[in-house]
Each structure stands twice: as structure tokens, then as C-alpha cells.
PDB file of N, CA and C in Angstrom:
ATOM      1  N   MET A   1       1.184  -1.140   0.023  1.00  0.00           N
ATOM      2  CA  MET A   1       0.061   0.000  -0.256  1.00  0.00           C
ATOM      3  C   MET A   1       1.166   1.225  -0.151  1.00  0.00           C
ATOM      4  N   ASP A   2       0.837   2.345  -0.661  1.00  0.00           N
ATOM      5  CA  ASP A   2       1.150   3.483  -0.777  1.00  0.00           C
ATOM      6  C   ASP A   2       0.596   4.481  -0.080  1.00  0.00           C
ATOM      7  N   PHE A   3       1.308   4.904   1.131  1.00  0.00           N
ATOM      8  CA  PHE A   3       0.730   6.283   1.584  1.00  0.00           C
ATOM      9  C   PHE A   3       1.165   7.695   1.303  1.00  0.00           C
ATOM     10  N   GLU A   4       2.170   7.861   0.316  1.00  0.00           N
ATOM     11  CA  GLU A   4       2.620   8.881  -0.151  1.00  0.00           C
ATOM     12  C   GLU A   4       1.278   9.964  -0.505  1.00  0.00           C
ATOM     13  N   LEU A   5       1.753  10.995  -0.200  1.00  0.00           N
ATOM     14  CA  LEU A   5       0.608  11.956  -0.692  1.00  0.00           C
ATOM     15  C   LEU A   5       0.852  12.397  -1.896  1.00  0.00           C
ATOM     16  N   THR A   6      -0.316  12.688  -3.010  1.00  0.00           N
ATOM     17  CA  THR A   6      -0.115  13.106  -4.648  1.00  0.00           C
ATOM     18  C   THR A   6       0.142  14.308  -4.733  1.00  0.00           C
ATOM     19  N   GLU A   7       1.003  14.763  -5.717  1.00  0.00           N
ATOM     20  CA  GLU A   7       1.209  15.862  -6.033  1.00  0.00           C
ATOM     21  C   GLU A   7       0.067  17.444  -5.621  1.00  0.00           C
ATOM     22  N   GLU A   8      -1.324  16.399  -6.079  1.00  0.00           N
ATOM     23  CA  GLU A   8      -2.490  17.254  -6.477  1.00  0.00           C
ATOM     24  C   GLU A   8      -2.570  17.075  -4.531  1.00  0.00           C
ATOM     25  N   LEU A   9      -2.517  16.315  -3.476  1.00  0.00           N
ATOM     26  CA  LEU A   9      -3.017  16.173  -2.286  1.00  0.00           C
ATOM     27  C   LEU A   9      -1.802  17.340  -1.735  1.00  0.00           C
ATOM     28  N   LEU A  10      -0.582  17.383  -1.781  1.00  0.00           N
ATOM     29  CA  LEU A  10      -0.112  17.892  -1.288  1.00  0.00           C
ATOM     30  C   LEU A  10       0.011  19.481  -1.543  1.00  0.00           C
ATOM     31  N   ALA A  11      -0.677  19.823  -2.541  1.00  0.00           N
ATOM     32  CA  ALA A  11      -1.122  21.385  -3.256  1.00  0.00           C
ATOM     33  C   ALA A  11      -2.028  21.539  -2.207  1.00  0.00           C
ATOM     34  N   ALA A  12      -3.174  20.617  -1.917  1.00  0.00           N
ATOM     35  CA  ALA A  12      -4.256  20.653  -1.510  1.00  0.00           C
ATOM     36  C   ALA A  12      -3.786  21.260   0.105  1.00  0.00           C
ATOM     37  N   ARG A  13      -2.816  20.376   0.938  1.00  0.00           N
ATOM     38  CA  ARG A  13      -2.655  20.321   2.125  1.00  0.00           C
ATOM     39  C   ARG A  13      -2.311  21.767   2.152  1.00  0.00           C
ATOM     40  N   ASP A  14      -0.723  22.059   1.297  1.00  0.00           N
ATOM     41  CA  ASP A  14      -0.499  23.505   1.651  1.00  0.00           C
ATOM     42  C   ASP A  14      -1.565  24.549   0.899  1.00  0.00           C
ATOM     43  N   LEU A  15      -2.330  24.424   0.535  1.00  0.00           N
ATOM     44  CA  LEU A  15      -3.238  25.740   0.512  1.00  0.00           C
ATOM     45  C   LEU A  15      -4.060  25.989   1.501  1.00  0.00           C
ATOM     46  N   ALA A  16      -4.419  24.793   2.099  1.00  0.00           N
ATOM     47  CA  ALA A  16      -5.226  25.009   3.625  1.00  0.00           C
ATOM     48  C   ALA A  16      -4.478  25.366   4.754  1.00  0.00           C
ATOM     49  N   ARG A  17      -3.168  24.990   4.859  1.00  0.00           N
ATOM     50  CA  ARG A  17      -2.197  25.592   5.542  1.00  0.00           C
ATOM     51  C   ARG A  17      -2.085  26.821   5.546  1.00  0.00           C
ATOM     52  N   ASP A  18      -1.703  26.975   4.285  1.00  0.00           N
ATOM     53  CA  ASP A  18      -1.640  28.722   4.396  1.00  0.00           C
ATOM     54  C   ASP A  18      -2.745  29.823   4.272  1.00  0.00           C
ATOM     55  N   PHE A  19      -3.842  29.206   4.286  1.00  0.00           N
ATOM     56  CA  PHE A  19      -5.122  29.590   4.548  1.00  0.00           C
ATOM     57  C   PHE A  19      -5.615  29.733   5.816  1.00  0.00           C
ATOM     58  N   ALA A  20      -5.176  28.512   6.563  1.00  0.00           N
ATOM     59  CA  ALA A  20      -5.382  28.704   8.045  1.00  0.00           C
ATOM     60  C   ALA A  20      -4.489  29.605   8.819  1.00  0.00           C
ATOM     61  N   GLU A  21      -2.856  29.423   8.112  1.00  0.00           N
ATOM     62  CA  GLU A  21      -2.209  30.833   8.884  1.00  0.00           C
ATOM     63  C   GLU A  21      -2.503  31.912   8.586  1.00  0.00           C
ATOM     64  N   LYS A  22      -2.564  32.224   7.296  1.00  0.00           N
ATOM     65  CA  LYS A  22      -2.978  33.935   7.028  1.00  0.00           C
ATOM     66  C   LYS A  22      -4.560  34.210   7.364  1.00  0.00           C
ATOM     67  N   GLU A  23      -5.499  33.488   7.293  1.00  0.00           N
ATOM     68  CA  GLU A  23      -6.844  34.090   6.973  1.00  0.00           C
ATOM     69  C   GLU A  23      -7.323  33.366   8.876  1.00  0.00           C
ATOM     70  N   ILE A  24      -7.163  32.445   9.231  1.00  0.00           N
ATOM     71  CA  ILE A  24      -7.985  31.755  10.448  1.00  0.00           C
ATOM     72  C   ILE A  24      -6.921  32.160  11.770  1.00  0.00           C
ATOM     73  N   ALA A  25      -5.668  32.085  11.835  1.00  0.00           N
ATOM     74  CA  ALA A  25      -4.663  32.172  13.290  1.00  0.00           C
ATOM     75  C   ALA A  25      -5.062  33.270  13.275  1.00  0.00           C
ATOM     76  N   PRO A  26      -4.977  34.308  12.689  1.00  0.00           N
ATOM     77  CA  PRO A  26      -4.445  35.952  13.205  1.00  0.00           C
ATOM     78  C   PRO A  26      -5.829  36.120  13.867  1.00  0.00           C
ATOM     79  N   ASN A  27      -7.025  35.891  13.655  1.00  0.00           N
ATOM     80  CA  ASN A  27      -8.137  36.174  14.625  1.00  0.00           C
ATOM     81  C   ASN A  27      -8.740  35.356  14.895  1.00  0.00           C
ATOM     82  N   ALA A  28      -8.042  34.117  15.259  1.00  0.00           N
ATOM     83  CA  ALA A  28      -8.752  33.055  15.754  1.00  0.00           C
ATOM     84  C   ALA A  28      -9.239  33.315  17.593  1.00  0.00           C
ATOM     85  N   ALA A  29      -8.026  33.620  18.433  1.00  0.00           N
ATOM     86  CA  ALA A  29      -8.257  33.755  19.619  1.00  0.00           C
ATOM     87  C   ALA A  29      -9.410  34.962  20.059  1.00  0.00           C
ATOM     88  N   LYS A  30      -9.500  35.990  19.173  1.00  0.00           N
ATOM     89  CA  LYS A  30     -10.444  37.186  19.468  1.00  0.00           C
ATOM     90  C   LYS A  30     -11.848  36.232  18.795  1.00  0.00           C
ATOM     91  N   ASP A  31     -12.056  36.241  17.951  1.00  0.00           N
ATOM     92  CA  ASP A  31     -13.240  35.286  17.202  1.00  0.00           C
ATOM     93  C   ASP A  31     -13.917  34.271  18.210  1.00  0.00           C
ATOM     94  N   ASP A  32     -12.999  33.842  19.076  1.00  0.00           N
ATOM     95  CA  ASP A  32     -13.248  32.249  20.204  1.00  0.00           C
ATOM     96  C   ASP A  32     -13.725  33.033  21.135  1.00  0.00           C
ATOM     97  N   LYS A  33     -12.949  33.794  21.684  1.00  0.00           N
ATOM     98  CA  LYS A  33     -13.531  34.913  22.746  1.00  0.00           C
ATOM     99  C   LYS A  33     -14.629  35.820  22.531  1.00  0.00           C
ATOM    100  N   GLU A  34     -14.844  36.457  21.413  1.00  0.00           N
ATOM    101  CA  GLU A  34     -16.185  37.231  21.534  1.00  0.00           C
ATOM    102  C   GLU A  34     -17.484  36.281  20.897  1.00  0.00           C
ATOM    103  N   ARG A  35     -16.967  34.601  20.371  1.00  0.00           N
ATOM    104  CA  ARG A  35     -18.242  34.061  19.534  1.00  0.00           C
ATOM    105  C   ARG A  35     -18.073  34.224  18.576  1.00  0.00           C
ATOM    106  N   THR A  36     -17.779  34.641  17.640  1.00  0.00           N
ATOM    107  CA  THR A  36     -17.959  35.077  16.071  1.00  0.00           C
ATOM    108  C   THR A  36     -17.656  34.251  15.559  1.00  0.00           C
ATOM    109  N   PHE A  37     -18.837  33.886  14.491  1.00  0.00           N
ATOM    110  CA  PHE A  37     -18.939  33.091  13.308  1.00  0.00           C
ATOM    111  C   PHE A  37     -18.309  33.803  12.125  1.00  0.00           C
ATOM    112  N   ARG A  38     -17.433  33.512  11.732  1.00  0.00           N
ATOM    113  CA  ARG A  38     -16.783  34.275  10.349  1.00  0.00           C
ATOM    114  C   ARG A  38     -17.668  33.699   9.047  1.00  0.00           C
ATOM    115  N   ARG A  39     -18.619  34.213   8.710  1.00  0.00           N
ATOM    116  CA  ARG A  39     -19.398  33.826   7.527  1.00  0.00           C
ATOM    117  C   ARG A  39     -18.062  34.455   6.186  1.00  0.00           C
ATOM    118  N   ASP A  40     -17.579  35.120   6.136  1.00  0.00           N
ATOM    119  CA  ASP A  40     -16.641  35.518   5.322  1.00  0.00           C
ATOM    120  C   ASP A  40     -15.419  34.337   5.045  1.00  0.00           C
ATOM    121  N   LEU A  41     -14.827  33.232   6.082  1.00  0.00           N
ATOM    122  CA  LEU A  41     -14.153  32.487   6.043  1.00  0.00           C
ATOM    123  C   LEU A  41     -14.791  31.312   5.324  1.00  0.00           C
ATOM    124  N   VAL A  42     -15.844  31.224   5.900  1.00  0.00           N
ATOM    125  CA  VAL A  42     -16.733  29.951   5.385  1.00  0.00           C
ATOM    126  C   VAL A  42     -17.005  29.976   3.866  1.00  0.00           C
ATOM    127  N   THR A  43     -17.294  31.269   3.124  1.00  0.00           N
ATOM    128  CA  THR A  43     -17.378  31.522   1.702  1.00  0.00           C
ATOM    129  C   THR A  43     -16.179  31.392   0.767  1.00  0.00           C
ATOM    130  N   LYS A  44     -14.720  32.320   1.635  1.00  0.00           N
ATOM    131  CA  LYS A  44     -13.845  31.709   1.081  1.00  0.00           C
ATOM    132  C   LYS A  44     -13.404  30.204   0.970  1.00  0.00           C
ATOM    133  N   MET A  45     -13.826  29.722   2.261  1.00  0.00           N
ATOM    134  CA  MET A  45     -13.438  28.080   2.021  1.00  0.00           C
ATOM    135  C   MET A  45     -13.962  27.660   0.819  1.00  0.00           C
ATOM    136  N   GLY A  46     -15.330  27.829   0.481  1.00  0.00           N
ATOM    137  CA  GLY A  46     -15.561  27.387  -0.454  1.00  0.00           C
ATOM    138  C   GLY A  46     -15.174  27.605  -1.806  1.00  0.00           C
ATOM    139  N   GLU A  47     -14.684  28.989  -2.145  1.00  0.00           N
ATOM    140  CA  GLU A  47     -14.338  29.543  -2.911  1.00  0.00           C
ATOM    141  C   GLU A  47     -13.037  28.395  -3.697  1.00  0.00           C
ATOM    142  N   LEU A  48     -12.213  28.035  -2.642  1.00  0.00           N
ATOM    143  CA  LEU A  48     -10.863  27.470  -2.700  1.00  0.00           C
ATOM    144  C   LEU A  48     -11.378  25.940  -3.130  1.00  0.00           C
ATOM    145  N   GLY A  49     -12.387  25.655  -2.628  1.00  0.00           N
ATOM    146  CA  GLY A  49     -12.776  24.249  -3.211  1.00  0.00           C
ATOM    147  C   GLY A  49     -13.040  22.888  -1.608  1.00  0.00           C
ATOM    148  N   PHE A  50     -12.754  23.503  -0.861  1.00  0.00           N
ATOM    149  CA  PHE A  50     -12.436  22.832   0.451  1.00  0.00           C
ATOM    150  C   PHE A  50     -13.613  21.617   0.403  1.00  0.00           C
ATOM    151  N   TYR A  51     -14.894  22.532   0.613  1.00  0.00           N
ATOM    152  CA  TYR A  51     -15.923  21.414   0.749  1.00  0.00           C
ATOM    153  C   TYR A  51     -16.173  20.336  -0.305  1.00  0.00           C
ATOM    154  N   GLY A  52     -15.577  20.628  -1.434  1.00  0.00           N
ATOM    155  CA  GLY A  52     -15.910  19.402  -2.337  1.00  0.00           C
ATOM    156  C   GLY A  52     -14.848  18.794  -2.352  1.00  0.00           C
ATOM    157  N   SER A  53     -13.836  18.252  -1.684  1.00  0.00           N
ATOM    158  CA  SER A  53     -12.544  17.482  -1.727  1.00  0.00           C
ATOM    159  C   SER A  53     -12.907  16.085  -1.727  1.00  0.00           C
ATOM    160  N   VAL A  54     -13.986  15.631  -0.811  1.00  0.00           N
ATOM    161  CA  VAL A  54     -14.525  14.458  -0.846  1.00  0.00           C
ATOM    162  C   VAL A  54     -15.460  13.842  -1.883  1.00  0.00           C
ATOM    163  N   ILE A  55     -15.700  14.746  -2.650  1.00  0.00           N
ATOM    164  CA  ILE A  55     -16.986  14.665  -3.605  1.00  0.00           C
ATOM    165  C   ILE A  55     -16.196  14.206  -5.020  1.00  0.00           C
ATOM    166  N   PRO A  56     -16.763  13.444  -5.920  1.00  0.00           N
ATOM    167  CA  PRO A  56     -16.071  12.829  -6.761  1.00  0.00           C
ATOM    168  C   PRO A  56     -16.140  13.804  -8.144  1.00  0.00           C
ATOM    169  N   GLU A  57     -15.433  14.006  -8.623  1.00  0.00           N
ATOM    170  CA  GLU A  57     -15.497  15.103  -9.919  1.00  0.00           C
ATOM    171  C   GLU A  57     -16.499  14.877 -10.820  1.00  0.00           C
ATOM    172  N   SER A  58     -16.777  13.911 -11.153  1.00  0.00           N
ATOM    173  CA  SER A  58     -18.058  13.405 -11.682  1.00  0.00           C
ATOM    174  C   SER A  58     -19.220  14.254 -11.392  1.00  0.00           C
ATOM    175  N   TYR A  59     -19.484  14.206 -10.047  1.00  0.00           N
ATOM    176  CA  TYR A  59     -20.776  14.909  -9.141  1.00  0.00           C
ATOM    177  C   TYR A  59     -20.292  16.262  -8.462  1.00  0.00           C
ATOM    178  N   GLY A  60     -19.374  17.001  -9.384  1.00  0.00           N
ATOM    179  CA  GLY A  60     -18.846  18.355  -9.273  1.00  0.00           C
ATOM    180  C   GLY A  60     -17.717  19.024  -8.032  1.00  0.00           C
ATOM    181  N   GLY A  61     -17.463  18.059  -7.519  1.00  0.00           N
ATOM    182  CA  GLY A  61     -16.494  17.841  -6.326  1.00  0.00           C
ATOM    183  C   GLY A  61     -15.099  17.720  -7.076  1.00  0.00           C
ATOM    184  N   ASN A  62     -13.957  18.038  -6.800  1.00  0.00           N
ATOM    185  CA  ASN A  62     -12.696  18.191  -7.066  1.00  0.00           C
ATOM    186  C   ASN A  62     -12.447  16.712  -6.619  1.00  0.00           C
ATOM    187  N   GLY A  63     -12.734  15.830  -5.954  1.00  0.00           N
ATOM    188  CA  GLY A  63     -12.126  14.105  -5.898  1.00  0.00           C
ATOM    189  C   GLY A  63     -11.153  13.895  -5.463  1.00  0.00           C
ATOM    190  N   LEU A  64     -10.835  14.948  -4.180  1.00  0.00           N
ATOM    191  CA  LEU A  64      -9.457  14.175  -3.929  1.00  0.00           C
ATOM    192  C   LEU A  64      -9.774  13.112  -2.506  1.00  0.00           C
ATOM    193  N   GLY A  65     -11.095  13.019  -1.742  1.00  0.00           N
ATOM    194  CA  GLY A  65     -10.769  11.935  -1.043  1.00  0.00           C
ATOM    195  C   GLY A  65     -11.255  10.521  -1.567  1.00  0.00           C
TER     196      GLY A  65
END
């Protein structure tokens, strides 16, 4: 069995990491303290394709999972 990540999965991982570091982490403590729900982050995550990662391409996802 091969457990190595494909180039596509490595790119998705890096995208998610960069997004978390730049968009989520800077305000995470404040958002938690104020119990803020950041709809803008949810929208951006959708635009980046995070929600379609486990859905096959034939059904409109990006087929990563």
C-alpha cells in the first residue's frame, strides 16, 4: 500500500495550511473569545474548493478524498 501523498493532495494540504495561517489564525483567539462566526471565512473556503474535496469530480467535487 502506498501512503505517499500525490502532488495534488500536497498542493491541497499546502493551500489549507496557508489559508489557516493567513486567514484564520490571526483572529482565532479574538473570534473564540467573542464567539464570532466568520461567514467570510466559510465563503472563502468554499471558493477554494475545501467543501468539495471528498466529492467525486463526476458529481461536481474535486475528487481528492
